[in-house]
Amino acid sequence: AGERGVGLFTAEALRKDGRRLILECSGRVLQKDGAPYAVLGSARDITVRRKLEHRQETLVTLSRELATEVDLDRLFPRIAERARQFMESDASILLLLEGDDLVFRGTSGIEDALSAAGRVAAATSLIGTVIREQRPLVAADLREDPDWRATPLVREFGYRAMLGVPIVVKGRVLGILELLYRVPRAFAPEEIEFLGTLATQAGLTIDNARLFAAQREEAEVSVALLRLADAVQAVR
């Protein structure tokens, strides 16, 4: 039509598996002997980048939301639920290091039979690698991994992909934030980094909530001791 070439624009595409992609597109007219004969278009998948931009915004909101929660029993499942939502996983588990074990403290989307496991040994379990080596555990397809393929997580519960990151606060390892998926999938570096940031924020919140709980318990003990002292004085 003689119009100028179109610059960058975004468009949505639908994959065969039903997932939507966000594409950054451009197009230009090809000419031969001064006449246009084709349009050359190119597209770059920016789905992950766009999602991460949105997640960064929601992370700020999440940090404010969690900062107001001081009840540990409510805080733990909220962290697991938010991680599952942000990373669009099928299930998530918050495991905290208590003694020699990693204890299930918050879960979202997992089966009751899996949640009933309760705890795993930090020193010998497969997921404990995250603690022992203090690095993310990335598994694009658990069924193809010789260490994981025969585990109940794969054979009984049908999970195929996993991403786990350590929760570290001020050099102290508090536990692991783990995501599970029922289909194989690769994890972009930006996604791993984002979950690590989320785990750090969760760790700070847990640390603050624990400190608040300890201070409250100390205050309650002090009040009880004062009442006891008053009662003793009254008897005298």
Coordinates of C-alpha atoms in Angstrom, one line a residue:
A1 CA 0.0 0.0 0.0
G2 CA 3.1 2.2 0.0
E3 CA 3.0 2.8 3.7
R4 CA 6.1 3.0 5.8
G5 CA 7.4 0.0 7.6
V6 CA 6.0 -0.8 11.0
G7 CA 8.3 -0.4 14.0
L8 CA 8.2 -2.6 17.1
F9 CA 4.9 -3.7 18.4
T10 CA 3.6 -6.5 20.7
A11 CA 1.1 -9.2 19.9
E12 CA -0.3 -12.3 21.6
A13 CA 0.1 -15.7 20.1
L14 CA -1.5 -19.0 21.1
R15 CA 0.7 -22.1 21.3
K16 CA -0.5 -25.6 20.3
D17 CA -0.6 -26.5 24.0
G18 CA -2.9 -23.6 24.7
R19 CA -0.4 -21.3 26.4
R20 CA -0.3 -17.7 25.4
L21 CA 2.8 -16.0 24.3
I22 CA 3.6 -12.3 24.2
L23 CA 5.7 -11.5 21.1
E24 CA 7.7 -8.4 20.3
C25 CA 7.3 -8.0 16.5
S26 CA 8.6 -6.0 13.6
G27 CA 8.0 -6.0 9.9
R28 CA 9.4 -4.5 6.7
V29 CA 8.6 -4.6 3.0
L30 CA 11.1 -6.4 0.7
Q31 CA 11.4 -4.8 -2.8
K32 CA 12.7 -6.1 -6.1
D33 CA 13.4 -3.7 -9.0
G34 CA 11.7 -0.9 -7.0
A35 CA 8.5 -2.9 -6.4
P36 CA 7.4 -4.6 -3.2
Y37 CA 7.1 -8.4 -3.4
A38 CA 7.0 -9.6 0.2
V39 CA 6.8 -8.6 3.8
L40 CA 9.5 -9.9 6.2
G41 CA 8.4 -10.2 9.7
S42 CA 10.3 -11.2 12.9
A43 CA 9.1 -11.9 16.4
R44 CA 10.8 -12.3 19.7
D45 CA 9.2 -14.1 22.7
I46 CA 9.1 -11.7 25.6
T47 CA 6.6 -13.6 27.7
V48 CA 9.0 -14.3 30.5
R49 CA 10.3 -10.7 30.6
R50 CA 6.8 -9.3 30.8
K51 CA 5.8 -11.8 33.5
L52 CA 8.9 -10.9 35.5
E53 CA 8.1 -7.2 35.2
H54 CA 4.7 -7.8 36.5
R55 CA 6.1 -10.0 39.3
Q56 CA 8.5 -7.3 40.4
E57 CA 5.6 -5.0 40.9
T58 CA 3.6 -7.6 42.8
L59 CA 6.7 -8.4 44.9
V60 CA 6.7 -4.9 46.3
T61 CA 3.0 -5.3 47.2
L62 CA 3.7 -8.8 48.7
S63 CA 6.5 -7.5 50.9
R64 CA 4.1 -4.9 52.4
E65 CA 1.4 -7.6 52.8
L66 CA 3.6 -10.1 54.6
A67 CA 5.2 -7.4 56.8
T68 CA 1.8 -7.0 58.5
E69 CA 1.5 -10.7 59.4
V70 CA 3.1 -11.6 62.7
D71 CA 1.3 -14.9 63.3
L72 CA 3.7 -17.6 62.1
D73 CA 0.9 -20.2 61.7
R74 CA -0.8 -17.9 59.1
L75 CA 2.4 -16.5 57.6
F76 CA 3.9 -19.8 56.4
P77 CA 1.0 -21.0 54.2
R78 CA 0.6 -17.4 52.8
I79 CA 4.2 -17.5 51.6
A80 CA 3.7 -20.9 49.9
E81 CA 0.4 -19.7 48.3
R82 CA 1.9 -16.5 47.0
A83 CA 4.9 -18.3 45.6
R84 CA 2.7 -20.8 43.8
Q85 CA 0.6 -17.9 42.3
F86 CA 3.5 -15.8 41.2
M87 CA 5.3 -18.7 39.5
E88 CA 2.2 -20.4 38.2
S89 CA 3.2 -23.7 39.7
D90 CA 0.9 -26.6 40.5
A91 CA 2.2 -26.8 44.1
S92 CA 4.6 -25.2 46.5
I93 CA 6.2 -26.1 49.8
L94 CA 7.9 -24.0 52.4
L95 CA 10.4 -26.2 54.3
L96 CA 12.1 -24.7 57.4
L97 CA 15.3 -26.1 58.9
E98 CA 14.7 -27.3 62.4
G99 CA 17.5 -29.2 64.0
D100 CA 18.6 -31.9 61.5
D101 CA 15.3 -31.9 59.5
L102 CA 13.5 -29.8 56.9
V103 CA 10.0 -29.5 58.2
F104 CA 6.9 -28.8 56.1
R105 CA 5.7 -25.5 57.5
G106 CA 3.6 -24.1 54.6
T107 CA 2.1 -25.8 51.6
S108 CA -0.2 -24.9 48.7
G109 CA -1.7 -27.2 46.1
I110 CA 0.0 -30.4 47.3
E111 CA -1.8 -33.7 48.1
D112 CA -2.6 -34.6 51.7
A113 CA -0.5 -37.8 51.4
L114 CA 2.5 -35.8 50.4
S115 CA 2.0 -33.2 53.1
A116 CA 1.7 -36.0 55.6
A117 CA 5.4 -36.7 55.1
G118 CA 6.0 -33.8 57.5
R119 CA 9.7 -33.7 57.4
V120 CA 12.8 -34.9 55.6
A121 CA 16.4 -35.2 56.6
A122 CA 18.4 -32.2 55.6
A123 CA 21.7 -34.1 55.4
T124 CA 20.5 -37.0 53.2
S125 CA 17.4 -36.1 51.3
L126 CA 17.5 -35.1 47.6
I127 CA 15.9 -31.7 48.3
G128 CA 18.4 -31.2 51.1
T129 CA 21.0 -30.5 48.4
V130 CA 19.6 -27.0 48.3
I131 CA 20.6 -26.5 51.9
R132 CA 23.9 -28.4 51.7
E133 CA 25.2 -26.6 48.7
Q134 CA 23.2 -23.4 49.2
R135 CA 22.2 -23.1 45.6
P136 CA 19.0 -23.5 43.5
L137 CA 17.9 -27.0 42.5
V138 CA 16.5 -26.9 39.0
A139 CA 14.9 -30.0 37.4
A140 CA 13.3 -29.5 34.0
D141 CA 12.0 -33.2 33.9
L142 CA 12.2 -35.3 37.0
R143 CA 11.2 -38.4 35.1
E144 CA 14.4 -38.1 33.1
D145 CA 16.6 -37.5 36.2
P146 CA 18.1 -40.8 37.5
D147 CA 18.1 -39.5 41.1
W148 CA 14.4 -38.5 41.1
R149 CA 12.6 -40.8 38.6
A150 CA 11.9 -43.5 41.1
T151 CA 10.8 -41.2 44.0
P152 CA 7.2 -41.1 45.2
L153 CA 7.1 -37.5 44.1
V154 CA 7.3 -38.6 40.5
R155 CA 5.9 -42.2 40.6
E156 CA 2.9 -41.6 42.9
F157 CA 2.2 -37.9 42.7
G158 CA 3.1 -37.3 39.1
Y159 CA 5.2 -34.2 39.3
R160 CA 7.6 -33.6 36.4
A161 CA 9.5 -30.4 37.1
M162 CA 10.9 -28.7 40.2
L163 CA 12.5 -25.5 41.3
G164 CA 13.9 -25.1 44.8
V165 CA 15.9 -22.2 46.3
P166 CA 17.5 -21.7 49.7
I167 CA 16.0 -19.2 52.1
V168 CA 19.0 -17.3 53.5
V169 CA 18.9 -14.3 55.9
K170 CA 22.1 -12.6 57.1
G171 CA 24.2 -15.6 56.3
R172 CA 21.8 -18.0 58.1
V173 CA 20.0 -20.7 56.1
L174 CA 16.4 -20.9 57.3
G175 CA 15.0 -23.4 54.8
I176 CA 13.8 -24.0 51.2
L177 CA 11.1 -22.6 49.0
E178 CA 10.1 -25.3 46.5
L179 CA 7.9 -25.3 43.5
L180 CA 6.4 -28.3 41.7
Y181 CA 4.9 -28.7 38.2
R182 CA 3.0 -31.5 36.6
V183 CA 4.5 -31.0 33.2
P184 CA 8.2 -30.8 32.2
R185 CA 9.4 -27.2 31.7
A186 CA 12.6 -25.2 31.5
F187 CA 13.3 -22.4 33.9
A188 CA 14.7 -19.1 32.6
P189 CA 17.5 -17.6 34.6
E190 CA 15.2 -14.6 35.3
E191 CA 12.7 -17.0 36.9
I192 CA 15.3 -18.6 39.2
E193 CA 16.5 -15.2 40.2
F194 CA 13.0 -14.0 40.9
L195 CA 12.2 -17.0 43.1
G196 CA 15.5 -16.3 45.0
T197 CA 14.4 -12.7 45.6
L198 CA 11.0 -13.9 46.8
A199 CA 12.7 -16.4 49.1
T200 CA 14.9 -13.7 50.6
Q201 CA 11.8 -11.5 51.2
A202 CA 10.1 -14.5 52.8
G203 CA 13.1 -15.1 55.0
L204 CA 13.2 -11.6 56.3
T205 CA 9.5 -11.7 57.1
I206 CA 9.9 -15.0 58.9
D207 CA 12.9 -13.7 60.9
N208 CA 11.0 -10.6 61.9
A209 CA 7.9 -12.6 62.9
R210 CA 10.0 -15.0 65.0
L211 CA 11.6 -12.0 66.7
F212 CA 8.2 -10.5 67.4
A213 CA 6.9 -13.8 68.8
A214 CA 9.9 -14.1 71.0
Q215 CA 9.5 -10.6 72.3
R216 CA 5.8 -11.2 73.0
E217 CA 6.5 -14.4 74.8
E218 CA 9.1 -12.6 76.9
A219 CA 6.7 -9.9 77.7
E220 CA 4.0 -12.4 78.7
V221 CA 6.5 -14.1 81.0
S222 CA 7.5 -10.8 82.6
V223 CA 3.8 -10.0 83.2
A224 CA 3.3 -13.4 84.8
L225 CA 6.3 -13.0 87.1
L226 CA 5.0 -9.6 88.2
R227 CA 1.6 -11.0 89.0
L228 CA 3.2 -13.8 90.9
A229 CA 5.4 -11.3 92.8
D230 CA 2.3 -9.3 93.7
A231 CA 0.4 -12.4 94.8
V232 CA 3.4 -13.4 97.1
Q233 CA 3.6 -9.9 98.5
A234 CA -0.2 -9.9 99.2
V235 CA 0.1 -13.1 101.2
R236 CA 2.9 -11.7 103.3

